[in-house]
Amino acid sequence: MPAISFQSPRPLALDLKMRNISLLNKPHIDVQLNRTEGIYGEYITSFVTLDQIEGMVHISAKHDTKFDDIEIAFVGITKTFVDRLSAAPTLSGRAEATHRFLRLIQPMNPDLFPTPRILEAGRTYSFPFTFVVPDRLLPRACPHRVRNDHIREQHLQLPPSLGEAELSGYGGKLLDDLAPEMAKITYAVRVTISRTKEREDDDIETIIAEKSRKIRIKPSFDEHPPLSINPAEDEYSLRTEKSVRRGLLRPKTGRLVMESAQPRALMLPHRNPDPMVTTMLRVNLRFDPVDEAQEPPKLCNLVSKMKVTTFFASAPRHVVPVRANTQMDFSQGFHAQTVPLAQRCVSNIAWMRHTPSSRNSSTSTTPEPSSPIERRDSALSNGSASLDLTHQASASSAYSEDRCATYHTAHVLVPISLPPTKNFVPTFHTCLISRVYAISLHLSLASSKASPSQTLSLRVPIQIAQEGSPAHEHARRMSMRMEEAGWEVDEVFEPRRMTVVGEEVLGRNEALGGSGGEQPPGYEVFGGAAGVPGYTRNVGFGVMVVG
């Protein structure tokens, strides 16, 4: 039986001592920012699009240290990992990915470097730096293949900071940004002191000391058009319908339809936000009874929740990620978390009764109330001009005018507000990480002993956008004006095609003018040297056009 040997801890302790000695001999780097206050009232220093990141780098050494170069850079890095769990041990494991999508280098003034390039002991060297948070990334940040240009544009937009617990806060306390450990986006000012050793075959660059100062970035994000949803996929559900019963063993009284559409985006303000970031969502209801005698069901509560989904991958993606694609692709994964929003009672909602006479009447199209309770104007509809208050839910699958042409409609305006207990980032898509949001709505019907509770559910996509700084908004407006001016110039110099007019349109000016064949003011018919009929000439400007 072989003897069991124990390794002495002395080599490990010796390694730790040598490491501590090497760290003590390295130069000390201190990165200071000129602006220490944060936006949104938090104690964390944050920057938005086109903000200037200014500060100083102070370097000191305990011993004389030779160096060749000092680099100050503003970098953005994405890190992800995906755990592959499989019954086969060869397929299991962890796949990691790192993507440096941003690297801005500060030009250094050679006069600030000591001559010779030696950091003297006991002396502090200071180097200023200035960076501007870019609006977009360079095309080389997304070199892989994508399905279309729209996805490329999304990948080239600067993503927000994500997954850094010490940089996610508001109001003097840390808040959860709902990011998993598998996805992280980090921005930092990185200082590197290096020395190059010359060799016969190649030069080797050695890093003497390195220091990073993490920074929170909140880039601006515009509101994108509503998503094109495929009904065959279960990612979102904008419409649902269910049969309604008065009791468990009783026949059906009709079919209830619940549908909605993607609301306007939740806009995060630039600075000094309002108490609540709110948007409005409209839910349309329709009840198709089996006969004229059936009344709409009594509603109970409407519960709203926000589902936050973070997609991550270990390989670049060429399409917008969906949950269905992550099941068979081991290089992708997602993390979903639900945040409760509100619960409101909708038992007093007023139904509208629609009959064939009210729909076909030429004098009035106002539906009749289905109950003696008068319909009340919702205070939530004030200022909601973007909502289509005239839209109604379409008929259910069981609706038939031959059997019962009467139906009932109603709508509910649901305010969506972001809770202040979480730190929400805008909706974004990068090569490796994506963040999307959806609103889950659960409508419950009033229940009794004879009829069990019934629930209808929807999952509606919603966007979170981010306002830009005043400088960014001004630059964007100027860019749009220059683009429009370019279109106008191109339109002026666009070539015109001159053709001979046929005999069938000759004399049309006299027919349309109605003034005895007189030409419009400033025009006269001419034959010219070529004798081509059908042309008119503007006498005032000398422009020839087709008559």
Coordinates of C-alpha atoms in Angstrom, one line a residue:
M1 CA 0.0 0.0 0.0
P2 CA 1.6 3.3 -1.0
A3 CA 2.2 5.8 1.6
I4 CA 0.1 9.0 1.7
S5 CA 2.3 12.1 1.5
F6 CA 1.2 15.6 2.6
Q7 CA 2.6 18.6 0.8
S8 CA 4.3 21.2 3.1
P9 CA 2.6 24.6 3.2
R10 CA 5.9 26.4 3.1
P11 CA 6.1 26.7 -0.7
L12 CA 2.6 28.3 -0.8
A13 CA 3.6 30.7 2.0
L14 CA 6.8 31.5 0.1
D15 CA 4.8 32.2 -3.0
L16 CA 2.5 34.6 -1.2
K17 CA 5.5 36.5 0.3
M18 CA 7.1 36.8 -3.1
R19 CA 3.9 38.1 -4.6
N20 CA 3.5 40.7 -1.9
I21 CA 7.0 41.9 -2.4
S22 CA 6.5 42.2 -6.1
L23 CA 3.2 44.2 -5.5
L24 CA 5.0 46.5 -3.1
N25 CA 7.7 47.2 -5.6
K26 CA 5.2 48.2 -8.3
P27 CA 4.3 51.8 -8.9
H28 CA 1.2 53.1 -7.3
I29 CA -1.5 54.4 -9.7
D30 CA -4.4 56.6 -8.6
V31 CA -7.2 57.5 -11.1
Q32 CA -9.3 60.6 -10.0
L33 CA -12.3 62.0 -11.8
N34 CA -13.1 65.7 -11.9
R35 CA -16.8 65.0 -11.5
T36 CA -17.8 63.0 -8.5
E37 CA -21.6 63.7 -8.4
G38 CA -23.8 61.3 -10.2
I39 CA -26.9 61.7 -12.2
Y40 CA -30.3 60.5 -11.1
G41 CA -29.4 61.6 -7.5
E42 CA -27.3 58.6 -6.8
Y43 CA -23.9 58.6 -5.2
I44 CA -22.4 56.7 -8.1
T45 CA -20.6 58.7 -10.8
S46 CA -22.5 58.2 -14.0
F47 CA -22.1 59.5 -17.5
V48 CA -24.4 59.7 -20.5
T49 CA -23.9 60.0 -24.2
L50 CA -21.6 62.9 -25.3
D51 CA -20.6 63.5 -21.6
Q52 CA -16.9 64.3 -21.0
I53 CA -15.0 62.1 -18.7
E54 CA -12.2 64.2 -17.3
G55 CA -9.7 63.5 -14.6
M56 CA -6.1 63.0 -13.6
V57 CA -3.8 60.0 -13.2
H58 CA -1.2 60.2 -10.4
I59 CA 1.7 57.8 -10.5
S60 CA 4.2 57.3 -7.7
A61 CA 6.9 54.7 -7.0
K62 CA 8.8 53.6 -3.9
H63 CA 11.8 52.6 -6.0
D64 CA 13.3 54.0 -9.2
T65 CA 11.4 52.2 -12.0
K66 CA 12.2 52.2 -15.6
F67 CA 9.4 52.3 -18.1
D68 CA 8.9 52.9 -21.8
D69 CA 5.2 53.9 -22.2
I70 CA 2.2 54.9 -20.1
E71 CA -1.2 54.3 -21.7
I72 CA -4.5 55.8 -20.5
A73 CA -7.5 54.3 -22.2
F74 CA -11.3 54.2 -21.9
V75 CA -12.5 50.7 -22.5
G76 CA -15.8 48.8 -22.7
I77 CA -15.8 45.1 -22.2
T78 CA -18.5 42.4 -22.4
K79 CA -18.0 39.2 -20.5
T80 CA -20.3 36.2 -20.6
F81 CA -20.3 32.5 -19.8
V82 CA -22.7 29.7 -20.5
D83 CA -22.9 26.5 -18.5
R84 CA -23.6 23.5 -20.7
L85 CA -25.4 20.8 -18.7
S86 CA -25.7 17.5 -20.5
A87 CA -25.8 13.8 -19.6
A88 CA -22.7 13.3 -21.7
P89 CA -19.6 14.4 -19.7
T90 CA -17.8 15.4 -22.9
L91 CA -20.6 17.9 -23.8
S92 CA -20.8 19.4 -20.3
G93 CA -18.7 22.4 -19.2
R94 CA -18.5 26.1 -19.3
A95 CA -18.0 28.3 -22.4
E96 CA -16.7 31.8 -21.8
A97 CA -16.5 34.8 -24.1
T98 CA -14.9 38.3 -23.8
H99 CA -15.6 41.1 -26.3
R100 CA -13.8 44.4 -26.0
F101 CA -16.1 46.6 -28.1
L102 CA -14.7 50.0 -27.1
R103 CA -11.1 51.3 -26.7
L104 CA -10.4 55.0 -26.7
I105 CA -6.7 56.0 -26.1
Q106 CA -5.7 59.3 -24.6
P107 CA -2.9 61.1 -26.6
M108 CA 0.0 61.6 -24.2
N109 CA 2.2 64.8 -24.1
P110 CA 5.8 63.6 -24.3
D111 CA 6.9 66.7 -22.3
L112 CA 5.1 65.2 -19.2
F113 CA 7.3 62.1 -19.3
P114 CA 10.6 62.2 -17.3
T115 CA 13.9 62.1 -19.2
P116 CA 15.2 59.4 -19.0
R117 CA 12.0 57.5 -18.6
I118 CA 12.5 56.5 -15.0
L119 CA 9.9 56.9 -12.3
E120 CA 12.0 58.4 -9.4
A121 CA 11.2 57.2 -5.9
G122 CA 9.2 59.5 -3.8
R123 CA 8.0 61.7 -6.7
T124 CA 4.5 61.9 -8.1
Y125 CA 3.8 62.3 -11.8
S126 CA 0.4 63.6 -13.0
F127 CA -1.2 63.0 -16.4
P128 CA -4.6 64.5 -17.4
F129 CA -7.1 62.7 -19.6
T130 CA -10.3 63.6 -21.3
F131 CA -12.8 61.2 -23.0
V132 CA -16.2 61.7 -24.6
V133 CA -18.8 59.0 -24.3
P134 CA -19.5 58.1 -28.0
D135 CA -22.9 58.0 -29.6
R136 CA -22.1 54.8 -31.6
L137 CA -19.5 52.2 -31.9
L138 CA -17.1 51.7 -34.9
P139 CA -18.1 49.1 -37.5
R140 CA -15.2 46.9 -36.4
A141 CA -16.9 46.4 -33.1
C142 CA -19.3 44.0 -34.8
P143 CA -17.3 42.2 -37.5
H144 CA -19.4 39.0 -37.5
R145 CA -22.2 38.1 -39.9
V146 CA -25.8 39.3 -39.1
R147 CA -29.1 38.7 -40.8
N148 CA -29.9 42.3 -41.8
D149 CA -28.7 45.9 -41.3
H150 CA -31.2 46.6 -38.6
I151 CA -29.5 44.1 -36.3
R152 CA -26.1 45.5 -37.2
E153 CA -27.3 49.0 -36.2
Q154 CA -28.5 47.6 -32.8
H155 CA -25.1 45.9 -32.2
L156 CA -23.3 49.1 -32.9
Q157 CA -25.2 51.2 -30.3
L158 CA -23.4 51.8 -27.1
P159 CA -24.8 49.4 -24.4
P160 CA -25.4 50.5 -20.8
S161 CA -23.4 49.3 -17.8
L162 CA -24.8 45.9 -16.6
G163 CA -24.0 43.4 -13.9
E164 CA -21.7 45.6 -11.7
A165 CA -23.3 45.5 -8.3
E166 CA -21.1 48.4 -6.9
L167 CA -22.2 50.6 -9.8
S168 CA -25.9 50.0 -9.7
G169 CA -27.6 52.4 -7.3
Y170 CA -30.0 55.3 -6.7
G171 CA -30.7 57.6 -3.8
G172 CA -27.6 56.6 -1.8
K173 CA -28.2 52.8 -1.9
L174 CA -27.3 49.9 -4.1
L175 CA -30.1 48.5 -6.3
D176 CA -30.4 45.3 -8.3
D177 CA -30.2 45.8 -12.0
L178 CA -31.7 42.3 -12.6
A179 CA -28.6 41.0 -14.4
P180 CA -27.4 37.4 -13.9
E181 CA -23.8 36.5 -13.1
M182 CA -23.5 35.1 -16.6
A183 CA -23.7 38.6 -18.3
K184 CA -21.6 41.7 -17.5
I185 CA -20.8 44.9 -19.3
T186 CA -18.1 47.0 -17.8
Y187 CA -16.6 50.5 -18.6
A188 CA -13.4 51.7 -17.0
V189 CA -10.5 54.1 -17.3
R190 CA -7.5 51.8 -17.5
V191 CA -3.9 52.9 -16.9
T192 CA -1.1 50.7 -18.0
I193 CA 2.7 51.2 -17.4
S194 CA 4.7 49.0 -19.7
R195 CA 8.3 48.3 -20.6
T196 CA 9.6 46.7 -23.9
K197 CA 12.4 44.2 -23.8
E198 CA 14.3 43.8 -27.1
R199 CA 15.2 40.4 -28.3
E200 CA 16.7 39.0 -31.5
D201 CA 13.5 37.5 -32.8
D202 CA 10.8 39.7 -31.3
D203 CA 10.2 42.4 -28.7
I204 CA 8.3 41.5 -25.6
E205 CA 6.2 44.1 -23.8
T206 CA 5.9 43.6 -20.1
I207 CA 3.3 45.3 -18.0
I208 CA 4.9 46.8 -14.9
A209 CA 1.7 48.1 -13.3
E210 CA -2.0 48.4 -14.2
K211 CA -5.0 50.1 -12.6
S212 CA -8.7 50.4 -13.7
R213 CA -11.4 52.8 -12.4
K214 CA -14.9 51.5 -13.2
I215 CA -17.4 54.0 -14.5
R216 CA -21.1 53.8 -14.9
I217 CA -22.4 54.6 -18.4
K218 CA -26.0 55.3 -19.3
P219 CA -26.2 55.9 -23.1
S220 CA -29.2 57.3 -24.7
F221 CA -31.7 55.0 -26.5
D222 CA -34.4 56.1 -28.8
E223 CA -37.8 54.4 -28.9
H224 CA -37.9 51.8 -31.7
P225 CA -41.0 50.8 -33.8
P226 CA -43.2 48.1 -32.3
L227 CA -42.1 44.5 -32.6
S228 CA -43.3 42.3 -35.4
I229 CA -44.7 39.4 -33.4
N230 CA -45.1 36.0 -34.9
P231 CA -48.4 34.4 -33.5
A232 CA -46.8 30.9 -33.9
E233 CA -44.2 31.7 -31.2
D234 CA -45.0 31.8 -27.5
E235 CA -42.6 34.7 -26.8
Y236 CA -45.5 37.2 -26.5
S237 CA -49.3 36.9 -26.4
L238 CA -51.3 39.9 -27.5
R239 CA -54.7 38.2 -27.7
T240 CA -56.4 35.4 -25.8
E241 CA -60.0 34.2 -25.5
K242 CA -61.8 31.8 -23.2
S243 CA -65.3 30.4 -22.8
V244 CA -67.3 31.7 -19.8
R245 CA -69.5 29.5 -17.6
R246 CA -71.8 30.5 -14.7
G247 CA -71.0 27.2 -13.0
L248 CA -68.8 24.2 -13.3
L249 CA -71.5 22.0 -14.8
R250 CA -73.5 24.7 -16.5
P251 CA -73.4 25.4 -20.2
K252 CA -71.3 28.2 -21.7
T253 CA -72.7 31.7 -21.6
G254 CA -70.4 33.1 -24.2
R255 CA -66.8 33.7 -25.1
L256 CA -64.6 36.5 -23.6
V257 CA -61.8 38.1 -25.7
M258 CA -58.9 40.0 -24.2
E259 CA -56.3 41.8 -26.4
S260 CA -53.8 44.6 -26.2
A261 CA -51.0 46.2 -28.2
Q262 CA -47.5 47.3 -27.5
P263 CA -47.6 50.6 -25.5
R264 CA -45.3 53.6 -25.8
A265 CA -41.8 53.1 -24.3
L266 CA -41.0 53.9 -20.7
M267 CA -38.6 56.9 -21.1
L268 CA -35.9 57.2 -18.5
P269 CA -35.1 60.9 -18.1
H270 CA -31.6 62.4 -18.4
R271 CA -31.3 64.1 -15.0
N272 CA -33.6 64.8 -12.1
P273 CA -36.3 62.3 -12.9
D274 CA -40.0 62.6 -12.1
P275 CA -41.2 60.6 -9.1
M276 CA -42.3 57.9 -11.4
V277 CA -41.6 56.8 -15.0
T278 CA -45.0 55.9 -16.4
T279 CA -46.6 54.9 -19.6
M280 CA -50.2 53.7 -20.5
L281 CA -51.4 50.4 -21.8
R282 CA -54.9 49.8 -23.1
V283 CA -56.6 46.5 -22.7
N284 CA -59.7 45.8 -25.0
L285 CA -62.3 43.3 -23.9
R286 CA -65.2 41.8 -25.9
F287 CA -67.8 39.3 -24.9
D288 CA -69.8 37.3 -27.5
P289 CA -72.8 35.8 -25.8
V290 CA -74.5 32.6 -27.0
D291 CA -77.9 34.4 -27.0
E292 CA -79.4 37.8 -26.4
A293 CA -80.3 37.0 -22.8
Q294 CA -76.7 36.5 -21.6
E295 CA -75.0 39.4 -19.8
P296 CA -71.2 40.0 -19.7
P297 CA -69.3 38.3 -16.9
K298 CA -68.3 40.2 -13.8
L299 CA -64.7 41.1 -13.6
C300 CA -62.6 41.0 -10.5
N301 CA -58.9 42.1 -10.5
L302 CA -56.3 42.9 -13.1
V303 CA -52.7 42.1 -12.0
S304 CA -49.7 43.6 -13.9
K305 CA -46.2 42.3 -13.7
M306 CA -43.0 43.1 -15.6
K307 CA -40.9 40.2 -16.9
V308 CA -37.2 41.1 -17.3
T309 CA -35.3 38.8 -19.6
T310 CA -31.5 38.9 -20.1
F311 CA -30.1 36.9 -23.0
F312 CA -26.4 35.9 -23.1
A313 CA -24.2 33.9 -25.4
S314 CA -20.7 32.6 -25.8
A315 CA -20.7 33.2 -29.5
P316 CA -21.8 36.2 -31.6
R317 CA -25.5 36.2 -32.6
H318 CA -26.8 37.1 -36.0
V319 CA -30.5 37.5 -35.1
V320 CA -32.5 38.9 -32.2
P321 CA -32.5 36.3 -29.5
V322 CA -35.7 34.5 -28.5
R323 CA -36.2 31.8 -25.8
A324 CA -37.2 29.1 -28.3
N325 CA -33.7 29.3 -29.9
T326 CA -31.9 28.8 -26.6
Q327 CA -33.3 25.3 -26.1
M328 CA -31.3 23.6 -28.9
D329 CA -28.3 26.0 -28.9
F330 CA -25.8 25.3 -26.2
S331 CA -24.0 28.6 -26.8
Q332 CA -27.0 30.7 -25.7
G333 CA -28.9 31.1 -22.5
F334 CA -31.3 33.4 -20.8
H335 CA -32.3 34.6 -17.3
A336 CA -35.8 35.7 -16.6
Q337 CA -37.1 37.5 -13.5
T338 CA -40.6 38.9 -12.7
V339 CA -41.1 42.2 -10.9
P340 CA -44.6 42.8 -9.5
L341 CA -46.1 46.2 -10.6
A342 CA -49.7 46.7 -9.4
Q343 CA -53.1 45.1 -8.8
R344 CA -56.3 47.0 -9.4
C345 CA -60.0 46.2 -9.1
V346 CA -61.9 46.4 -12.3
S347 CA -65.3 45.2 -11.1
N348 CA -66.9 48.6 -11.8
I349 CA -66.0 48.5 -15.5
A350 CA -68.9 49.5 -17.8
W351 CA -69.7 47.2 -20.7
M352 CA -71.2 48.6 -23.9
R353 CA -73.9 46.7 -25.7
H354 CA -73.6 46.6 -29.6
T355 CA -76.7 45.5 -31.6
P356 CA -77.3 45.3 -35.3
S357 CA -79.6 48.4 -35.1
S358 CA -76.9 50.5 -33.3
R359 CA -74.2 49.5 -35.8
N360 CA -76.3 50.0 -39.0
S361 CA -78.1 53.1 -37.9
S362 CA -77.2 56.2 -40.0
T363 CA -78.3 58.6 -37.3
S364 CA -76.4 57.3 -34.3
T365 CA -73.6 54.8 -33.9
T366 CA -73.4 55.1 -30.1
P367 CA -73.7 51.7 -28.5
E368 CA -76.3 51.1 -25.8
P369 CA -75.1 50.6 -22.2
S370 CA -75.5 47.0 -21.1
S371 CA -76.3 48.0 -17.5
P372 CA -78.0 50.9 -15.8
I373 CA -74.6 52.0 -14.4
E374 CA -73.4 55.0 -16.4
R375 CA -70.0 54.9 -18.0
R376 CA -67.4 57.0 -16.1
D377 CA -64.6 58.8 -17.8
S378 CA -61.3 57.5 -16.6
A379 CA -58.9 60.1 -15.2
L380 CA -56.1 58.0 -16.6
S381 CA -57.2 58.9 -20.2
N382 CA -56.3 62.5 -19.7
G383 CA -53.3 63.4 -21.7
S384 CA -53.3 60.0 -23.4
A385 CA -53.8 61.2 -26.9
S386 CA -51.5 58.5 -28.3
L387 CA -54.0 55.8 -27.3
D388 CA -56.7 54.8 -29.8
L389 CA -59.8 55.0 -27.7
T390 CA -62.1 53.9 -30.6
H391 CA -60.4 50.6 -31.2
Q392 CA -62.4 47.5 -30.3
A393 CA -61.4 43.9 -29.9
S394 CA -62.2 41.7 -32.9
A395 CA -64.7 38.9 -32.7
S396 CA -64.0 35.6 -31.0
S397 CA -63.8 32.3 -32.8
A398 CA -67.4 31.4 -31.7
Y399 CA -69.0 34.6 -32.9
S400 CA -71.8 34.2 -35.5
E401 CA -74.2 36.9 -36.6
D402 CA -76.7 34.3 -37.7
R403 CA -76.9 32.9 -34.1
C404 CA -76.4 36.1 -32.0
A405 CA -75.3 39.3 -33.5
T406 CA -75.2 41.2 -30.2
Y407 CA -71.9 41.6 -28.4
H408 CA -70.4 43.7 -25.6
T409 CA -67.2 45.6 -25.4
A410 CA -65.1 47.4 -22.8
H411 CA -61.6 48.7 -22.3
V412 CA -59.3 49.2 -19.3
L413 CA -56.4 51.8 -19.2
V414 CA -53.6 50.3 -17.2
P415 CA -50.8 52.6 -16.0
I416 CA -47.3 51.0 -16.1
S417 CA -44.8 52.5 -13.6
L418 CA -41.3 51.4 -12.9
P419 CA -40.8 50.5 -9.2
P420 CA -38.1 52.6 -7.5
T421 CA -36.7 49.4 -5.8
K422 CA -35.0 48.2 -8.9
N423 CA -32.4 49.7 -11.3
F424 CA -33.8 49.3 -14.9
V425 CA -31.6 49.7 -17.9
P426 CA -32.8 50.5 -21.5
T427 CA -33.8 47.8 -23.9
F428 CA -30.7 46.9 -25.9
H429 CA -29.1 44.2 -28.1
T430 CA -25.3 43.6 -28.4
C431 CA -23.3 40.8 -30.0
L432 CA -23.4 38.7 -26.8
I433 CA -26.0 40.3 -24.4
S434 CA -29.6 41.5 -24.8
R435 CA -32.1 42.9 -22.4
V436 CA -35.9 42.9 -23.2
Y437 CA -39.0 43.5 -21.2
A438 CA -42.6 42.4 -21.3
I439 CA -45.8 43.2 -19.3
S440 CA -47.8 40.2 -18.0
L441 CA -51.5 41.0 -17.4
H442 CA -53.7 38.6 -15.5
L443 CA -57.5 39.3 -15.6
S444 CA -59.6 37.3 -13.1
L445 CA -63.3 36.9 -13.3
A446 CA -65.5 37.1 -10.2
S447 CA -65.9 33.6 -8.7
S448 CA -68.5 32.0 -6.5
K449 CA -69.3 28.6 -5.1
A450 CA -71.1 27.6 -8.2
S451 CA -68.5 29.0 -10.6
P452 CA -64.7 28.6 -10.1
S453 CA -62.4 31.4 -10.7
Q454 CA -61.3 32.0 -14.3
T455 CA -58.2 33.9 -15.5
L456 CA -57.1 35.4 -18.8
S457 CA -53.5 36.3 -19.4
L458 CA -51.5 38.4 -21.9
R459 CA -47.8 39.0 -22.3
V460 CA -47.2 42.3 -24.1
P461 CA -43.7 43.6 -25.1
I462 CA -42.6 46.9 -23.8
Q463 CA -39.5 49.0 -24.4
I464 CA -37.5 51.1 -22.0
A465 CA -35.7 54.0 -23.6
Q466 CA -33.2 56.6 -22.3
E467 CA -33.2 60.3 -22.9
G468 CA -30.0 61.8 -24.1
S469 CA -28.2 64.9 -22.7
P470 CA -29.1 68.3 -24.1
A471 CA -25.9 68.3 -26.1
H472 CA -26.8 64.9 -27.6
E473 CA -30.3 66.0 -28.5
H474 CA -28.9 69.1 -30.1
A475 CA -26.4 67.1 -32.1
R476 CA -29.1 64.7 -33.2
R477 CA -31.4 67.5 -34.4
M478 CA -28.5 69.0 -36.4
S479 CA -27.7 65.7 -37.9
M480 CA -31.3 65.2 -39.0
R481 CA -31.4 68.7 -40.5
M482 CA -28.2 68.1 -42.5
E483 CA -29.6 64.8 -43.7
E484 CA -32.9 66.4 -44.8
A485 CA -30.9 69.2 -46.6
G486 CA -28.9 66.5 -48.4
W487 CA -32.1 64.9 -49.6
E488 CA -33.4 68.3 -50.9
V489 CA -30.1 68.9 -52.8
D490 CA -30.2 65.4 -54.4
E491 CA -33.8 66.0 -55.4
V492 CA -32.9 69.3 -57.1
F493 CA -30.2 67.7 -59.2
E494 CA -32.1 64.6 -60.0
P495 CA -32.3 64.2 -63.8
R496 CA -35.6 64.9 -65.6
R497 CA -36.7 62.8 -68.5
M498 CA -38.2 64.8 -71.5
T499 CA -40.5 62.9 -73.8
V500 CA -42.7 63.8 -76.8
V501 CA -46.4 64.0 -75.9
G502 CA -48.8 62.0 -78.0
E503 CA -51.6 63.5 -80.1
E504 CA -54.2 62.2 -77.7
V505 CA -53.3 64.7 -75.0
L506 CA -52.8 67.7 -77.3
G507 CA -55.1 70.6 -76.4
R508 CA -55.7 69.3 -72.8
N509 CA -54.7 72.7 -71.5
E510 CA -57.7 74.3 -73.2
A511 CA -60.0 71.6 -72.0
L512 CA -58.9 71.8 -68.4
G513 CA -58.6 75.6 -68.3
G514 CA -62.2 76.3 -69.2
S515 CA -61.3 79.8 -70.4
G516 CA -61.8 79.6 -74.1
G517 CA -58.4 77.9 -74.8
E518 CA -56.3 80.5 -73.1
Q519 CA -52.9 79.3 -71.7
P520 CA -51.9 79.7 -68.1
P521 CA -50.2 83.1 -67.3
G522 CA -46.6 83.2 -68.4
Y523 CA -46.9 80.3 -70.9
E524 CA -47.2 80.2 -74.7
V525 CA -47.3 77.4 -77.2
F526 CA -44.3 77.3 -79.5
G527 CA -43.1 75.1 -82.3
G528 CA -39.5 76.0 -82.2
A529 CA -36.9 75.2 -84.8
A530 CA -37.5 71.5 -84.4
G531 CA -41.3 72.0 -84.8
V532 CA -42.2 69.5 -82.1
P533 CA -45.8 70.0 -81.0
G534 CA -47.0 69.6 -77.4
Y535 CA -44.4 71.7 -75.6
T536 CA -45.0 74.9 -73.6
R537 CA -42.4 77.4 -72.5
N538 CA -42.4 79.5 -69.3
V539 CA -41.7 83.0 -70.7
G540 CA -40.8 84.4 -67.3
F541 CA -38.2 81.8 -66.4
G542 CA -37.3 80.2 -69.7
V543 CA -37.9 76.6 -68.4
M544 CA -39.1 74.1 -70.9
V545 CA -41.5 71.5 -69.5
V546 CA -43.8 68.9 -71.0
G547 CA -47.3 70.2 -71.5

